[in-house]
mmCIF file of C-alpha atoms in Angstrom:
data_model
loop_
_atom_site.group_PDB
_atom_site.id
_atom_site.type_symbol
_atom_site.label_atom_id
_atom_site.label_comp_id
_atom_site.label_asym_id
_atom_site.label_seq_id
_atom_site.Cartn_x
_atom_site.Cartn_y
_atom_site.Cartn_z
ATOM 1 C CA UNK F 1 0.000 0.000 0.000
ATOM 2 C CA UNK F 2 1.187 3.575 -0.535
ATOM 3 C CA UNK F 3 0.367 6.815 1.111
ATOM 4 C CA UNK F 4 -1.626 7.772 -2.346
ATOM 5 C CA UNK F 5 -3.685 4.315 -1.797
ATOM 6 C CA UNK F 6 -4.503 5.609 1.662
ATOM 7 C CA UNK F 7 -5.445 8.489 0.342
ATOM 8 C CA UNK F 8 -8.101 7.025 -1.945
ATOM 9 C CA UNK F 9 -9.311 4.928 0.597
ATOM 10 C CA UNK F 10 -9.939 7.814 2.784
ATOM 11 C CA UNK F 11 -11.673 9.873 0.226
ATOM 12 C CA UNK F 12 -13.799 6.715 -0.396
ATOM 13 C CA UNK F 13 -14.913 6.181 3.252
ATOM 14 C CA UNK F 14 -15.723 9.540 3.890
ATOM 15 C CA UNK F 15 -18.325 9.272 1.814
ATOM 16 C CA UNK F 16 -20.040 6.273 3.713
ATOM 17 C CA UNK F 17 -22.814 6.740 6.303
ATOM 18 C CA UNK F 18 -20.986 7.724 9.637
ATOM 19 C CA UNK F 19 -23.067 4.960 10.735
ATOM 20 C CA UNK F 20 -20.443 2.670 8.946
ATOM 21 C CA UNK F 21 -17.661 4.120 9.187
ATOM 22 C CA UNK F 22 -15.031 4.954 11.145
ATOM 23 C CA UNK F 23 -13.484 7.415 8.757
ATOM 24 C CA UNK F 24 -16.906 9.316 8.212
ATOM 25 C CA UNK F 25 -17.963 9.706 11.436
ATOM 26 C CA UNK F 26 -14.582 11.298 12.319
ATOM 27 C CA UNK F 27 -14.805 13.920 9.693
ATOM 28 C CA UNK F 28 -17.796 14.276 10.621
ATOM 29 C CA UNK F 29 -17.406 15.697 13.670
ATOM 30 C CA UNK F 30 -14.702 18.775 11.901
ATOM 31 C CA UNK F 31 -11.261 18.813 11.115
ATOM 32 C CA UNK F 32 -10.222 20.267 14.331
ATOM 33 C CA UNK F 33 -11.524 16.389 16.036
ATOM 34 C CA UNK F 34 -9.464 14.783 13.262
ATOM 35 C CA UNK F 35 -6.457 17.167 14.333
ATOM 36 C CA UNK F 36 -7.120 16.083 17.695
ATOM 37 C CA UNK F 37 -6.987 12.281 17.135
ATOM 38 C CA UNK F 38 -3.984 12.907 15.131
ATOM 39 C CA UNK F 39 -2.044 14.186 18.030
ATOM 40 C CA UNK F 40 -3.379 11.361 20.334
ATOM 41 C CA UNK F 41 -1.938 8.782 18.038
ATOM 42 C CA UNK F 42 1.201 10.607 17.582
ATOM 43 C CA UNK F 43 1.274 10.536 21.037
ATOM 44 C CA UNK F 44 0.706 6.804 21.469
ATOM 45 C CA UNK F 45 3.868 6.532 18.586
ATOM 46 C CA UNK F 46 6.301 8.451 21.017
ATOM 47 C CA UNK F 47 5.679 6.112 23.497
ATOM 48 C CA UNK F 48 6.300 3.271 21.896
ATOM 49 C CA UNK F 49 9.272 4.896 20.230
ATOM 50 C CA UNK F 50 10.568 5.095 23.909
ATOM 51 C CA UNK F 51 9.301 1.916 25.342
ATOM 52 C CA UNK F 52 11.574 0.039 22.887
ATOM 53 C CA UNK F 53 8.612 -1.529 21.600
ATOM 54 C CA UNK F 54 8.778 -2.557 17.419
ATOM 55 C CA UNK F 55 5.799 -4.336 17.052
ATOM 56 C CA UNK F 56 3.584 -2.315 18.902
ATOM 57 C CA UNK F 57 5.265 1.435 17.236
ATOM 58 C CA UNK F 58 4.838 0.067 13.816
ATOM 59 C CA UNK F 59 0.885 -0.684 14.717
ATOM 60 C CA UNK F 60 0.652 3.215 16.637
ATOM 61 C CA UNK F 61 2.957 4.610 13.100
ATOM 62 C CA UNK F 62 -0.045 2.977 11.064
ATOM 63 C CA UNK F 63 -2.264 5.222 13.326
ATOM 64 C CA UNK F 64 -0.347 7.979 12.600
ATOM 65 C CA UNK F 65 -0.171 7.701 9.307
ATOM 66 C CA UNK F 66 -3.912 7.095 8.490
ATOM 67 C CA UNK F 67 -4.802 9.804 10.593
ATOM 68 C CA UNK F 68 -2.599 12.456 9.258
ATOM 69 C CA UNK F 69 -4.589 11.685 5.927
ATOM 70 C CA UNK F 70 -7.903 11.946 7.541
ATOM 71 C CA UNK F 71 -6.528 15.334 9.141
ATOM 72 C CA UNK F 72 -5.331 16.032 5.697
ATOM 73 C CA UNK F 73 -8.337 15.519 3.942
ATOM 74 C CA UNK F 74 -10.434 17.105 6.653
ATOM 75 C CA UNK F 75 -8.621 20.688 5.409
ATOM 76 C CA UNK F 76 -8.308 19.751 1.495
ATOM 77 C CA UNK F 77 -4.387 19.247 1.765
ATOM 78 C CA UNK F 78 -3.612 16.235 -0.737
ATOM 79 C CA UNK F 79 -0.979 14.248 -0.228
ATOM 80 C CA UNK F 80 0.624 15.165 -3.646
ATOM 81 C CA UNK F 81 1.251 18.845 -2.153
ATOM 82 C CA UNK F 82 2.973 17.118 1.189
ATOM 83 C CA UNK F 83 4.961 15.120 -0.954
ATOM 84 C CA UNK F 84 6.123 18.186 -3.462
ATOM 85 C CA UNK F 85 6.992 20.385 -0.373
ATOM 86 C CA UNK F 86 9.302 17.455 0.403
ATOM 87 C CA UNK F 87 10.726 17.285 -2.736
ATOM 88 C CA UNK F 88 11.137 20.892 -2.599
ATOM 89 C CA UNK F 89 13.418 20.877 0.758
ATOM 90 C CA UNK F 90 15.534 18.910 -0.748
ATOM 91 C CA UNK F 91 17.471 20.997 -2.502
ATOM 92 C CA UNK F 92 18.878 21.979 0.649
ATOM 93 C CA UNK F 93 20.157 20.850 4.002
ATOM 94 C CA UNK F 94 17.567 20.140 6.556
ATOM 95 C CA UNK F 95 19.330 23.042 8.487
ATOM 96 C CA UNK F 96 19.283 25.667 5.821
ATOM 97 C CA UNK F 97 15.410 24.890 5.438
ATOM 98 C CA UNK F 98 14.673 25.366 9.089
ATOM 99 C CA UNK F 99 16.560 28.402 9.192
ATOM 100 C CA UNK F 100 14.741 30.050 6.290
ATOM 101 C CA UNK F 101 11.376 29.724 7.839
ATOM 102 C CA UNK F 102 9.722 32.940 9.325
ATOM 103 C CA UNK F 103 10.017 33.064 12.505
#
């Protein structure tokens, strides 16, 4: 699966009944909810990150992932734009791009 299959699958499911679906009845509720759960599986990735734990960060980093789409989608950022903004930074070091951001 990549990132742009997520992506489709996202788009897909939140057009379903919320009553079916996970993914529409988060949306559902606004983007700033989808934000929210975003952060709490983030969260839940740290801590496995620390915890030493493989198994159980790569299931929290498929959290992660699948909700930074929905929190994508939920504000009309595709995944294409992410990706070119990446491509765009680098052309430089990861320093010189943090340093050229307003502060």
């Amino acid at each position: 699966m990549t990132l742009d299959d997520l992506e489709q699958i996202i788009s897909a499911r939140a057009q379903a009944d919320p009553d079916e679906s996970w993914t529409a009845r988060l949306l559902a509720k606004g983007p700033e909810k989808a934000a929210e759960k975003f952060g709490e599986e983030a969260i839940e990735a740290v801590i496995e990150a620390v915890r030493n734990d493989p198994e159980r960060l790569t299931s929290e980093a498929a959290d992660v992932l699948f909700h930074l789409l929905v929190m994508l989608h939920a504000r009309g950022v595709k995944i294409a734009d992410v990706m070119q903004e990446l491509s765009r930074r680098q052309s430089q070091s990861g320093l010189q791009e943090k340093a050229s951001r307003p502060k």
